[in-house]
Each structure stands twice: as C-alpha cells, then as structure tokens.
Amino acid sequence: MEILIIILLIATLPLSFISATAATVTAFAALVLSYFAGAVIAPGMLLFWGVATAIVVALRLMLPRTVTSHHDGMVYIAAGAVAGLFIGIAVYPSASAAAIIAGTLLGALAYSTTPVGRARLGFPSRKAVNYLCAKGLPVIVALTMAVTAFVSLRHDFAL
C-alpha cells in the first residue's frame, strides 16, 4: 500500500500544474490510504482535510466556466507552491504549509507582473485576489495534504 501512496503523492505534483482540483482529490486519497496503512494521522485531521477537499470541489463546481476553464498563471502559482513545498520540507517539514502559502503568493505575484497577467488581473485589484483564491487555494490544499501524508509516511515507514 505504501507504493500506491507514494505514486499518488508523486502524481499530486504535476496535477497541481494541470488541474488543482484533481491534485486535491489525489492528495486526499493518499492521506486516507496513509491513515489506513497505519500512519500517525489523527482522525480529526483526516476530517479537516476531507472538508477542505469538499470545499475545493464545491468551489470548482460553483465558479463560472470562464474562471475554471482558463489556466493562465497556473504555471506560476503551482511552481511557486511546489518550490515552497520543497523549501519547507528541506528547512522544517512541520512549517511547510507556510512555505507553500508563501510560494503560492509569490507565484501569483510573478504572474501578475507579466504582460498577460497585468492585462488580465490589473494587480492590485479585487479581480487579482479572486483569481488567487480560485486558483491558489486548491493548490495550497493539495500540496499541504501531500506534505502531511509524506511526513507521516516518512516517520512511520522510514522512507
């Protein structure tokens, strides 16, 4: 089962660039499998991440198609989040969520300074904040769940 968990965790990274909602569901599946494999994950934490996954999926369904269908800026947002993930794991795994959030914000800021991002979002604006919430929140949730599953696996199975 550990191999399946690792495959799901690895799949979460490229999915963050393509479909953050799919990455969130994949990371939650890895977290649930880690729990049933005996990793030290509190049931309350599993419930919290289940609700977070449900919120991400519900947001995806409720957002207008014009927002969900265009992926401009996802490379910047996801790359910033993944960089934050690796920096967080390298420096202090327990605080990697903060590094993921910071990386996501910096990625969105980088996108908003490109000519396309500047024209589309007009940073700083309400539209830029809405875009960050629509595109950045799922990436943050997915990668934070992935690092939670990874850290629990690392301690329990000595990867």
CSV table of C-alpha atoms in Angstrom, one decimal:
chain,number,residue,atom,x,y,z
A,1,MET,CA,0.0,0.0,0.0
A,2,GLU,CA,3.0,2.3,0.6
A,3,ILE,CA,3.9,2.2,-3.0
A,4,LEU,CA,0.4,3.3,-4.1
A,5,ILE,CA,0.6,6.1,-1.6
A,6,ILE,CA,4.0,7.3,-3.0
A,7,ILE,CA,2.6,7.1,-6.5
A,8,LEU,CA,-0.4,9.3,-5.5
A,9,LEU,CA,1.9,11.7,-3.8
A,10,ILE,CA,4.2,12.0,-6.8
A,11,ALA,CA,1.1,12.4,-9.1
A,12,THR,CA,-0.1,15.3,-7.0
A,13,LEU,CA,2.9,17.5,-8.1
A,14,PRO,CA,2.2,17.5,-11.9
A,15,LEU,CA,-1.5,17.6,-11.3
A,16,SER,CA,-1.1,20.8,-9.5
A,17,PHE,CA,0.0,22.4,-12.7
A,18,ILE,CA,-2.8,20.9,-14.8
A,19,SER,CA,-5.9,20.6,-12.5
A,20,ALA,CA,-5.6,21.7,-8.9
A,21,THR,CA,-8.9,20.0,-8.1
A,22,ALA,CA,-7.7,16.7,-9.3
A,23,ALA,CA,-4.5,17.2,-7.4
A,24,THR,CA,-6.6,17.9,-4.2
A,25,VAL,CA,-8.6,14.7,-4.6
A,26,THR,CA,-5.4,12.7,-5.3
A,27,ALA,CA,-3.6,14.1,-2.3
A,28,PHE,CA,-6.7,13.3,-0.1
A,29,ALA,CA,-6.7,9.8,-1.4
A,30,ALA,CA,-3.0,9.5,-0.4
A,31,LEU,CA,-3.8,10.9,3.0
A,32,VAL,CA,-6.7,8.4,3.6
A,33,LEU,CA,-4.5,5.5,2.4
A,34,SER,CA,-1.7,6.7,4.7
A,35,TYR,CA,-4.2,6.7,7.6
A,36,PHE,CA,-5.3,3.1,6.9
A,37,ALA,CA,-1.7,2.0,6.4
A,38,GLY,CA,-1.1,2.9,10.0
A,39,ALA,CA,0.5,6.4,9.7
A,40,VAL,CA,0.1,8.6,12.7
A,41,ILE,CA,-2.7,10.9,11.4
A,42,ALA,CA,-5.4,12.0,13.8
A,43,PRO,CA,-9.0,11.2,12.7
A,44,GLY,CA,-9.8,14.9,13.3
A,45,MET,CA,-7.1,15.9,10.9
A,46,LEU,CA,-8.5,13.5,8.3
A,47,LEU,CA,-11.9,15.0,8.8
A,48,PHE,CA,-10.5,18.5,8.4
A,49,TRP,CA,-8.8,17.7,5.1
A,50,GLY,CA,-11.9,15.9,3.9
A,51,VAL,CA,-13.9,19.0,4.5
A,52,ALA,CA,-11.2,21.1,2.8
A,53,THR,CA,-11.3,18.8,-0.2
A,54,ALA,CA,-15.1,19.0,-0.4
A,55,ILE,CA,-14.8,22.8,-0.3
A,56,VAL,CA,-12.3,22.8,-3.2
A,57,VAL,CA,-14.5,20.5,-5.3
A,58,ALA,CA,-17.6,22.6,-4.4
A,59,LEU,CA,-15.8,25.8,-5.4
A,60,ARG,CA,-14.8,24.3,-8.7
A,61,LEU,CA,-18.4,23.4,-9.4
A,62,MET,CA,-19.7,26.9,-8.3
A,63,LEU,CA,-17.2,29.1,-10.1
A,64,PRO,CA,-18.1,30.4,-13.6
A,65,ARG,CA,-16.8,28.4,-16.5
A,66,THR,CA,-14.8,31.4,-17.7
A,67,VAL,CA,-12.7,31.1,-14.5
A,68,THR,CA,-12.4,27.4,-14.3
A,69,SER,CA,-11.6,26.8,-17.9
A,70,HIS,CA,-8.7,29.2,-18.3
A,71,HIS,CA,-5.3,28.2,-16.9
A,72,ASP,CA,-3.3,31.4,-17.4
A,73,GLY,CA,-1.0,31.8,-14.4
A,74,MET,CA,-1.3,28.2,-13.1
A,75,VAL,CA,2.3,27.5,-14.0
A,76,TYR,CA,3.5,30.4,-11.9
A,77,ILE,CA,1.1,29.7,-9.0
A,78,ALA,CA,1.9,25.9,-9.0
A,79,ALA,CA,5.6,26.4,-9.5
A,80,GLY,CA,5.7,28.8,-6.6
A,81,ALA,CA,3.8,26.4,-4.4
A,82,VAL,CA,6.0,23.4,-5.3
A,83,ALA,CA,9.1,25.5,-4.7
A,84,GLY,CA,7.6,26.4,-1.3
A,85,LEU,CA,6.9,22.7,-0.7
A,86,PHE,CA,10.4,21.6,-1.3
A,87,ILE,CA,11.9,24.5,0.7
A,88,GLY,CA,9.5,23.8,3.6
A,89,ILE,CA,10.4,20.1,3.6
A,90,ALA,CA,14.1,20.9,3.5
A,91,VAL,CA,14.1,23.5,6.2
A,92,TYR,CA,11.4,22.4,8.6
A,93,PRO,CA,8.7,19.9,7.5
A,94,SER,CA,6.2,20.9,10.2
A,95,ALA,CA,6.1,24.5,8.9
A,96,SER,CA,6.0,23.6,5.2
A,97,ALA,CA,2.3,24.8,4.9
A,98,ALA,CA,3.5,28.3,5.5
A,99,ALA,CA,6.2,27.9,2.8
A,100,ILE,CA,3.6,26.5,0.4
A,101,ILE,CA,1.3,29.5,1.0
A,102,ALA,CA,4.2,32.0,0.6
A,103,GLY,CA,5.3,30.2,-2.6
A,104,THR,CA,1.7,30.4,-4.0
A,105,LEU,CA,1.5,34.1,-3.2
A,106,LEU,CA,4.9,34.8,-4.8
A,107,GLY,CA,3.9,32.8,-7.9
A,108,ALA,CA,0.7,34.8,-8.2
A,109,LEU,CA,2.6,38.0,-7.8
A,110,ALA,CA,5.1,36.9,-10.5
A,111,TYR,CA,2.2,36.1,-12.9
A,112,SER,CA,0.6,39.5,-12.2
A,113,THR,CA,3.8,41.2,-13.3
A,114,THR,CA,3.8,39.6,-16.7
A,115,PRO,CA,2.2,41.5,-19.6
A,116,VAL,CA,-0.7,38.9,-19.9
A,117,GLY,CA,-1.2,38.8,-16.1
A,118,ARG,CA,-1.1,42.6,-15.8
A,119,ALA,CA,-3.7,43.0,-18.5
A,120,ARG,CA,-6.0,40.2,-17.2
A,121,LEU,CA,-5.8,40.9,-13.4
A,122,GLY,CA,-4.8,44.5,-13.0
A,123,PHE,CA,-2.9,43.8,-9.8
A,124,PRO,CA,-3.5,45.0,-7.2
A,125,SER,CA,-7.3,44.6,-7.6
A,126,ARG,CA,-10.3,42.7,-6.4
A,127,LYS,CA,-10.0,40.6,-9.6
A,128,ALA,CA,-6.5,39.6,-8.7
A,129,VAL,CA,-7.5,38.5,-5.2
A,130,ASN,CA,-10.4,36.5,-6.6
A,131,TYR,CA,-8.1,34.8,-9.1
A,132,LEU,CA,-5.6,33.9,-6.4
A,133,CYS,CA,-8.4,32.4,-4.3
A,134,ALA,CA,-9.9,30.5,-7.2
A,135,LYS,CA,-6.6,29.1,-8.5
A,136,GLY,CA,-4.3,29.2,-5.5
A,137,LEU,CA,-6.5,27.7,-2.7
A,138,PRO,CA,-6.8,24.3,-4.4
A,139,VAL,CA,-3.0,24.2,-4.9
A,140,ILE,CA,-2.4,25.1,-1.3
A,141,VAL,CA,-4.8,22.5,0.0
A,142,ALA,CA,-3.4,19.7,-2.3
A,143,LEU,CA,0.2,20.3,-1.6
A,144,THR,CA,-0.3,20.7,2.2
A,145,MET,CA,-2.2,17.4,2.3
A,146,ALA,CA,0.6,15.8,0.2
A,147,VAL,CA,3.3,17.0,2.6
A,148,THR,CA,1.2,15.9,5.6
A,149,ALA,CA,0.9,12.4,4.1
A,150,PHE,CA,4.6,12.4,3.2
A,151,VAL,CA,5.8,13.4,6.6
A,152,SER,CA,3.6,10.8,8.3
A,153,LEU,CA,4.9,8.1,5.9
A,154,ARG,CA,8.5,9.2,6.4
A,155,HIS,CA,8.2,8.8,10.2
A,156,ASP,CA,6.2,5.5,10.1
A,157,PHE,CA,7.9,3.7,7.2
A,158,ALA,CA,11.4,5.2,7.3
A,159,LEU,CA,11.4,6.3,3.6
